[in-house]
Structure formats: C-alpha cells, structure tokens
C-alpha cells in the first residue's frame, strides 16, 4: 500500500515519521521530451515500512523533504540518479546526501555498466517487473491507480536491493560509492560558462581558430536561448548544423538554405540571429579566436592524447581493482583533455576543475594520468 501526498502538511508529517530511518529509497517520474529541464510529475519515497507518492503539482513547501534528504545518518538510495537529481533541482532540492546509486553499485561489482533497474531487481530477487507504464504522461491528472502502483513499485522493490548489494560490497567499495554520490551532487553544480559550451560539441577540436570563434558564439547563444525558453538544445540548432555553419559562415539568411544540416523550420526561426552571430564572430581579432590546442610543443595530438588517457584509466582500473567504466566515461575524459589543452592558461581559471582532479579520483586516478608540464597540480 502507499499514501498519496498532495499537501504541505502531509509531506511534513511523512518526513517527520521517517526521520529516524537509516535507509530511504527514492525515485522520481518526470517528462523530458522537448525541454531542457525535466518536468517533475511524481516523487516516490519508501523507508521499508511507509511508502509515499508525493504530487509535486500540489505541494509547494519542500523544506521538510530537503532536510530529510540531507540527514547524514540516512542513506538515500536511487537507481541511475543523474536525471533524478536534475528533477529534484527543479523544486530547489540541490543536494541529496549520503547518496547510494544502485546502478553504480552493480557496475562496481563487475555486473556491467548501465544495468537497468528491472534487470537488477530480477538478478537479485528473481522478480520480473511490469514496465508497461514507462511512457506515462506523469504530468496528467488524475493519475490512475495502475499508474500510481507502477510508480510505487519502483521504490518498493528498490529498497531491498540495498541490503542485498551490501552483502556483496566490501567496506571500501561501499565507501567509494558514497564518495561517488558526493561527486554526482557536485557535478550538476559545476557547469561550463556560456562562452566555453563549444568545447562540449563533438569534433569541434577539428575546426580552425576562426571557425571556433563562430562556434563559440553560436553555442553560447543556443545555451542561453535554451535556458530562457526551456527547450532541448537539439530543437534549437543541432550540433551538426552549428559545425557546418562555423565552417561555411554564411552571410545571408538565404544562404542558410544551402546547408543540408539545417532544417527549413530552423532557418525561418533563427536565420537573422544566426547570420548576426556569424558576422560578429568574423570580426573577432585573430589573436582572440580560440586555438585548436594550446602548448602544442608538448601535445601529442587529440587522438593520441585520448588514447593515452584511455590507457591510463585502464591501468588504474587494473591496479586498483575497479572497473574502468566506473572510474571514467568519455565525457570525463574529454573534460580533462579540454581543460588541459583546449583553453588558454587565462581561460582555464574560469572553468570547473575536471572530475579527474576532484574527490576520490584525485587520489586514485590522477597519479596515472599524463601530467602536462604547463599545469601545476
């Protein structure tokens, strides 16, 4: 059974009721089809005894839940929590600690990367979950009893996984997971400033300095527009289109139509803005254009350095007995490479410190990595 919480007092009462518990299972249901930010539709909470479904469209005072999710003596467990953390942030809950991600626990145990929730439940308990409501519109009201039970099951079967996983994990592995939980919290607070968003675009390192100047201005504009309108980046201008625009640098709205990567709808909506951005970027003095790489006298090359980093991660993983996928994903590798080589020494101070150089990775991974001579670490 579950209780449906639709007002502030009921949420405060539930948070008080479970305040002394040592483990709390969490989940969220949200919609994210065309928006930059997730639209939160439901929050599920289960302490092993009382299961609550919280309606974020009715509740307005989140302080009791915020306090509960920060209690240091209560483990908060989620599965594949990155988007859940983003969803919680939309209601002002910007940190959940201590955090235990069951998908990461499975990866750390060597059971594979990105293990799905239903698969993990089946693996540990033999139960086969019904996923028929996975495409539900969680913003619609009223939600049916079938939809609510589906959502309740996500935390009902999540809660027992903690004890099962703890029997498999060593003390050191358990502590590492909690440390990674802290890093997951920190990650969403460390965003690239607008003028460096171009660094995240795949293959942007292949562009010339002038092309990079154009891409820098477009990527900054697109991110700002996305945040203002709450639109997914790809619905404004796709990465491939921005790369083509940076290379061709069209001077008129009509010439945009000659670029196949840009749909006519986007031309009509953003033509003048894009042409103006390109014109401004064309006037940037050459010495102020971003370089492909800095300190090239001691840089092997993008592909070569990427391979060096990949091999360093593998070596660290082998010697530490940690799966390489747990230590590093492609995004983190690129973040480190960009920070070391793709920005000037002056600009580097404006960027977030790479995850390779934070938290537990600073001690366990950083000693294995190539050490650029131009950076003091």
Coordinates of C-alpha atoms in Angstrom, one line a residue:
X1 CA 0.0 0.0 0.0
X2 CA 1.0 3.6 -0.5
X3 CA -0.2 7.0 0.6
X4 CA -0.7 9.8 -1.9
X5 CA 0.6 13.1 -0.6
X6 CA -0.9 16.2 -2.1
X7 CA -0.4 18.9 0.5
X8 CA 2.4 20.5 2.5
X9 CA 1.3 19.3 5.9
X10 CA 1.1 15.6 4.8
X11 CA 4.6 15.8 3.3
X12 CA 6.0 17.4 6.6
X13 CA 4.3 14.6 8.6
X14 CA 5.7 11.9 6.4
X15 CA 9.2 13.4 6.6
X16 CA 9.0 13.5 10.4
X17 CA 7.7 10.0 10.6
X18 CA 10.7 8.5 8.6
X19 CA 13.3 10.9 10.0
X20 CA 15.0 8.3 12.2
X21 CA 15.3 5.7 9.4
X22 CA 18.8 4.6 8.2
X23 CA 17.8 3.9 4.6
X24 CA 15.3 5.7 2.3
X25 CA 14.6 4.6 -1.3
X26 CA 13.9 7.4 -3.7
X27 CA 12.7 7.8 -7.3
X28 CA 11.0 10.4 -9.5
X29 CA 8.8 10.3 -12.5
X30 CA 9.2 13.1 -15.0
X31 CA 8.6 14.2 -18.6
X32 CA 11.5 15.4 -20.7
X33 CA 10.7 15.2 -24.4
X34 CA 11.3 18.7 -25.7
X35 CA 12.5 20.7 -22.7
X36 CA 16.0 21.5 -21.4
X37 CA 14.9 20.7 -17.8
X38 CA 12.9 17.7 -16.6
X39 CA 9.2 18.3 -15.7
X40 CA 8.7 16.6 -12.4
X41 CA 5.5 14.6 -12.2
X42 CA 5.9 12.4 -9.0
X43 CA 8.3 11.7 -6.2
X44 CA 8.4 8.2 -4.6
X45 CA 9.7 7.6 -1.1
X46 CA 9.9 4.3 0.9
X47 CA 11.6 3.6 4.2
X48 CA 10.8 -0.1 4.2
X49 CA 7.6 0.5 6.1
X50 CA 5.7 3.5 4.8
X51 CA 5.6 4.2 1.0
X52 CA 4.6 7.7 -0.1
X53 CA 3.9 9.2 -3.5
X54 CA 4.3 12.9 -3.5
X55 CA 2.5 15.1 -6.0
X56 CA 4.8 18.0 -6.9
X57 CA 2.0 19.7 -8.7
X58 CA 0.2 20.2 -5.4
X59 CA 3.0 20.6 -2.8
X60 CA 4.8 23.9 -2.5
X61 CA 6.8 23.7 0.7
X62 CA 9.8 21.4 0.1
X63 CA 11.8 22.3 3.2
X64 CA 10.9 19.2 5.2
X65 CA 11.9 16.9 2.3
X66 CA 15.0 18.9 1.7
X67 CA 16.1 18.5 5.3
X68 CA 15.3 14.8 5.2
X69 CA 17.4 14.3 2.1
X70 CA 20.4 15.9 3.8
X71 CA 20.3 13.8 7.0
X72 CA 23.8 12.4 7.3
X73 CA 22.7 9.3 9.2
X74 CA 20.2 8.2 6.5
X75 CA 21.4 6.6 3.2
X76 CA 19.4 7.8 0.3
X77 CA 19.3 5.2 -2.5
X78 CA 18.4 5.7 -6.1
X79 CA 19.0 3.9 -9.4
X80 CA 20.8 5.7 -12.2
X81 CA 20.2 9.0 -10.4
X82 CA 21.6 11.7 -12.7
X83 CA 18.3 12.8 -14.1
X84 CA 16.5 12.3 -10.8
X85 CA 19.0 14.9 -9.3
X86 CA 18.1 17.3 -12.1
X87 CA 14.4 16.7 -11.4
X88 CA 14.8 17.4 -7.7
X89 CA 16.8 20.6 -8.6
X90 CA 13.6 22.0 -10.3
X91 CA 12.0 22.2 -6.8
X92 CA 15.0 23.6 -5.1
X93 CA 16.5 20.4 -3.7
X94 CA 20.1 20.7 -5.0
X95 CA 21.8 18.1 -2.8
X96 CA 20.9 14.6 -1.6
X97 CA 23.4 13.1 0.8
X98 CA 24.6 10.5 1.5
X99 CA 23.7 9.1 -1.8
X100 CA 23.9 5.4 -2.9
X101 CA 23.3 4.7 -6.6
X102 CA 22.4 1.0 -7.2
X103 CA 23.3 1.1 -10.8
X104 CA 26.8 2.3 -9.9
X105 CA 26.9 -0.4 -7.2
X106 CA 26.2 -3.1 -9.8
X107 CA 28.9 -1.6 -12.1
X108 CA 31.5 -1.5 -9.2
X109 CA 30.7 -5.2 -8.5
X110 CA 31.6 -6.0 -12.1
X111 CA 28.0 -6.8 -13.2
X112 CA 28.1 -4.5 -16.2
X113 CA 27.7 -0.8 -16.9
X114 CA 24.3 0.9 -17.1
X115 CA 22.4 -2.1 -15.6
X116 CA 18.7 -1.3 -15.8
X117 CA 16.5 -1.2 -12.7
X118 CA 14.2 -4.1 -13.8
X119 CA 17.2 -6.3 -14.7
X120 CA 18.9 -5.6 -11.3
X121 CA 15.7 -6.5 -9.4
X122 CA 15.4 -9.7 -11.4
X123 CA 19.0 -10.6 -10.9
X124 CA 18.9 -10.0 -7.1
X125 CA 15.3 -11.1 -6.3
X126 CA 14.0 -13.1 -9.2
X127 CA 11.1 -10.8 -9.7
X128 CA 10.0 -9.6 -13.1
X129 CA 8.7 -6.1 -13.0
X130 CA 5.9 -4.7 -15.1
X131 CA 7.2 -1.8 -17.2
X132 CA 4.1 -1.1 -19.2
X133 CA 3.6 2.4 -17.8
X134 CA 7.1 3.6 -18.6
X135 CA 5.7 6.0 -21.2
X136 CA 3.0 7.5 -18.9
X137 CA 2.4 11.2 -19.1
X138 CA 3.3 11.9 -15.4
X139 CA 2.0 15.5 -15.6
X140 CA -1.5 14.4 -16.4
X141 CA -4.1 14.5 -13.6
X142 CA -5.6 12.4 -12.2
X143 CA -3.2 9.6 -12.4
X144 CA -4.8 6.2 -12.5
X145 CA -4.4 3.6 -9.7
X146 CA -2.4 1.5 -12.2
X147 CA 0.0 4.4 -12.8
X148 CA 0.4 5.1 -9.1
X149 CA 1.0 1.4 -8.3
X150 CA 3.6 1.3 -11.1
X151 CA 5.4 4.3 -9.6
X152 CA 5.1 2.8 -6.1
X153 CA 6.7 -0.5 -7.2
X154 CA 9.8 1.4 -8.3
X155 CA 10.8 2.2 -4.7
X156 CA 9.0 -0.9 -3.1
X157 CA 11.4 -3.2 -5.0
X158 CA 14.3 -0.8 -4.8
X159 CA 14.5 -0.7 -1.0
X160 CA 15.5 -4.4 -0.5
X161 CA 18.3 -4.0 -3.0
X162 CA 20.4 -2.0 -0.5
X163 CA 20.8 -4.9 1.9
X164 CA 21.4 -7.4 -1.0
X165 CA 24.1 -5.2 -2.5
X166 CA 25.7 -4.5 0.8
X167 CA 26.3 -8.3 1.3
X168 CA 28.3 -8.2 -2.0
X169 CA 30.2 -5.0 -1.5
X170 CA 33.3 -4.6 0.6
X171 CA 33.5 -1.8 3.1
X172 CA 35.9 0.0 0.8
X173 CA 33.6 -0.4 -2.1
X174 CA 30.6 0.9 -0.1
X175 CA 32.6 4.0 0.9
X176 CA 33.7 4.6 -2.7
X177 CA 30.0 4.5 -3.8
X178 CA 29.1 7.2 -1.2
X179 CA 32.1 9.3 -2.3
X180 CA 30.9 9.0 -5.9
X181 CA 27.4 10.0 -4.6
X182 CA 29.0 13.3 -3.4
X183 CA 30.6 13.8 -6.8
X184 CA 27.3 13.3 -8.5
X185 CA 25.9 16.1 -6.4
X186 CA 28.8 18.3 -7.2
X187 CA 28.7 17.6 -10.9
X188 CA 25.4 19.3 -11.6
X189 CA 26.6 22.4 -9.8
X190 CA 29.7 22.7 -12.0
X191 CA 28.5 24.0 -15.3
X192 CA 30.7 25.4 -18.1
X193 CA 30.3 29.1 -18.6
X194 CA 28.4 30.0 -21.7
X195 CA 31.5 31.1 -23.7
X196 CA 33.0 27.6 -23.3
X197 CA 30.0 25.5 -24.3
X198 CA 31.6 24.9 -27.7
X199 CA 34.1 22.6 -26.0
X200 CA 31.4 20.0 -25.5
X201 CA 30.5 19.7 -29.1
X202 CA 31.8 16.5 -30.7
X203 CA 34.7 17.1 -33.2
X204 CA 34.9 20.8 -32.5
X205 CA 38.6 20.3 -32.0
X206 CA 39.0 19.8 -35.7
X207 CA 37.9 23.4 -36.5
X208 CA 40.3 26.3 -37.3
X209 CA 40.5 29.2 -34.9
X210 CA 38.2 31.4 -36.9
X211 CA 35.7 28.5 -37.1
X212 CA 36.0 28.0 -33.4
X213 CA 35.2 31.7 -32.8
X214 CA 31.9 31.3 -34.8
X215 CA 31.1 28.0 -33.0
X216 CA 31.8 29.6 -29.6
X217 CA 29.3 32.4 -30.2
X218 CA 26.6 30.1 -31.5
X219 CA 27.0 27.6 -28.7
X220 CA 26.8 30.3 -26.1
X221 CA 23.7 31.8 -27.8
X222 CA 22.0 28.4 -28.1
X223 CA 22.6 27.6 -24.4
X224 CA 21.2 30.9 -23.3
X225 CA 18.2 30.6 -25.5
X226 CA 17.6 27.0 -24.3
X227 CA 17.6 28.2 -20.7
X228 CA 15.3 31.1 -21.3
X229 CA 12.8 29.1 -23.3
X230 CA 13.3 25.7 -21.6
X231 CA 13.9 24.0 -24.9
X232 CA 16.1 21.0 -25.6
X233 CA 19.3 22.1 -27.4
X234 CA 18.6 19.9 -30.4
X235 CA 15.3 21.6 -31.0
X236 CA 17.0 25.0 -31.4
X237 CA 20.0 24.1 -33.6
X238 CA 21.6 20.7 -33.8
X239 CA 25.4 20.3 -33.1
X240 CA 26.0 19.1 -36.7
X241 CA 24.3 22.2 -38.1
X242 CA 26.4 24.5 -35.9
X243 CA 29.6 22.8 -37.1
X244 CA 28.6 23.4 -40.7
X245 CA 27.7 27.0 -40.0
X246 CA 31.1 27.5 -38.4
X247 CA 32.8 26.1 -41.5
X248 CA 30.8 27.9 -44.1
X249 CA 30.0 31.1 -42.3
X250 CA 27.1 32.2 -44.5
X251 CA 26.5 35.9 -44.7
X252 CA 22.7 35.9 -45.6
X253 CA 19.6 34.2 -44.4
X254 CA 19.1 32.8 -47.9
X255 CA 22.4 31.1 -48.0
X256 CA 21.5 29.2 -44.8
X257 CA 19.1 27.2 -47.0
X258 CA 22.1 25.7 -48.8
X259 CA 23.3 23.9 -45.7
X260 CA 21.5 20.5 -45.6
X261 CA 22.1 20.0 -41.8
X262 CA 19.8 23.0 -41.1
X263 CA 16.0 22.2 -41.5
X264 CA 14.0 25.0 -43.1
X265 CA 12.0 25.4 -39.9
X266 CA 15.2 26.4 -38.0
X267 CA 16.2 28.7 -40.8
X268 CA 12.9 30.6 -40.6
X269 CA 13.0 30.9 -36.8
X270 CA 16.6 31.8 -36.2
X271 CA 18.0 32.9 -39.6
X272 CA 18.7 36.6 -38.7
X273 CA 20.1 35.7 -35.3
X274 CA 22.5 33.1 -36.7
X275 CA 23.7 35.4 -39.5
X276 CA 24.3 38.2 -37.0
X277 CA 26.2 35.9 -34.7
X278 CA 28.4 34.7 -37.6
X279 CA 29.0 38.3 -38.6
X280 CA 30.1 39.3 -35.1
X281 CA 32.4 36.2 -34.9
X282 CA 34.0 37.1 -38.2
X283 CA 35.2 40.4 -36.7
X284 CA 36.8 38.9 -33.7
X285 CA 40.6 39.7 -33.8
X286 CA 42.6 36.7 -34.8
X287 CA 44.6 36.6 -31.6
X288 CA 41.3 36.4 -29.6
X289 CA 40.0 33.4 -31.5
X290 CA 40.2 30.1 -29.6
X291 CA 43.1 27.9 -30.7
X292 CA 42.6 24.2 -31.5
X293 CA 45.1 23.4 -28.8
X294 CA 47.5 25.3 -26.6
X295 CA 51.0 24.4 -25.7
X296 CA 51.3 22.3 -28.8
X297 CA 55.0 21.9 -28.4
X298 CA 54.3 19.2 -25.8
X299 CA 51.0 17.9 -27.1
X300 CA 50.9 14.6 -29.0
X301 CA 47.5 15.3 -30.6
X302 CA 43.9 14.9 -29.8
X303 CA 43.5 11.2 -30.8
X304 CA 46.9 10.3 -29.4
X305 CA 46.3 12.0 -26.1
X306 CA 42.8 10.5 -25.8
X307 CA 44.4 7.1 -26.2
X308 CA 47.0 7.9 -23.6
X309 CA 44.2 8.8 -21.2
X310 CA 42.2 5.7 -22.0
X311 CA 45.2 3.5 -21.3
X312 CA 45.9 5.4 -18.1
X313 CA 42.4 4.7 -16.9
X314 CA 42.7 1.0 -17.8
X315 CA 46.0 0.8 -15.9
X316 CA 44.5 2.5 -12.9
X317 CA 41.5 0.2 -13.0
X318 CA 43.6 -2.9 -13.2
X319 CA 45.8 -2.0 -10.4
X320 CA 43.0 -0.7 -8.2
X321 CA 40.6 -3.5 -8.9
X322 CA 37.9 -1.1 -10.1
X323 CA 36.0 -1.4 -13.4
X324 CA 37.3 1.2 -15.9
X325 CA 33.8 2.3 -16.7
X326 CA 33.2 3.2 -13.0
X327 CA 36.4 5.3 -13.0
X328 CA 35.8 7.2 -16.2
X329 CA 33.3 7.8 -19.0
X330 CA 34.0 9.6 -22.3
X331 CA 32.6 12.8 -21.0
X332 CA 35.0 12.9 -18.1
X333 CA 38.0 12.1 -20.3
X334 CA 37.1 14.9 -22.8
X335 CA 36.6 17.3 -19.9
X336 CA 40.1 16.7 -18.7
X337 CA 41.6 16.9 -22.1
X338 CA 39.8 20.1 -22.9
X339 CA 40.8 21.7 -19.6
X340 CA 44.5 20.8 -20.1
X341 CA 44.9 21.5 -23.8
X342 CA 42.0 23.3 -25.4
X343 CA 41.8 26.5 -23.4
X344 CA 44.4 29.2 -22.7
X345 CA 46.1 29.4 -19.3
X346 CA 44.0 32.5 -18.6
X347 CA 40.7 30.9 -19.6
X348 CA 41.4 27.7 -17.6
X349 CA 40.9 29.6 -14.3
X350 CA 37.2 30.2 -15.4
X351 CA 36.4 26.6 -16.0
X352 CA 35.3 24.0 -13.4
X353 CA 38.0 21.7 -12.2
X354 CA 37.8 18.3 -14.1
X355 CA 36.3 15.4 -12.2
X356 CA 39.6 13.5 -12.8
X357 CA 41.1 16.1 -10.3
X358 CA 38.4 16.0 -7.7
X359 CA 37.1 13.7 -5.0
X360 CA 38.3 10.1 -4.9
X361 CA 39.6 10.3 -8.5
X362 CA 42.2 12.8 -7.5
X363 CA 43.9 10.2 -5.3
X364 CA 43.1 7.1 -7.2
X365 CA 43.3 8.1 -10.9
X366 CA 45.3 11.3 -11.2
X367 CA 48.7 9.7 -10.4
X368 CA 48.3 7.5 -13.6
X369 CA 47.4 10.3 -16.0
X370 CA 49.7 12.2 -18.3
X371 CA 50.9 15.3 -16.5
X372 CA 51.1 18.4 -18.7
X373 CA 54.1 20.5 -17.9
X374 CA 52.2 23.7 -18.2
X375 CA 49.8 22.9 -15.4
X376 CA 50.7 22.9 -11.7
X377 CA 48.7 20.2 -9.9

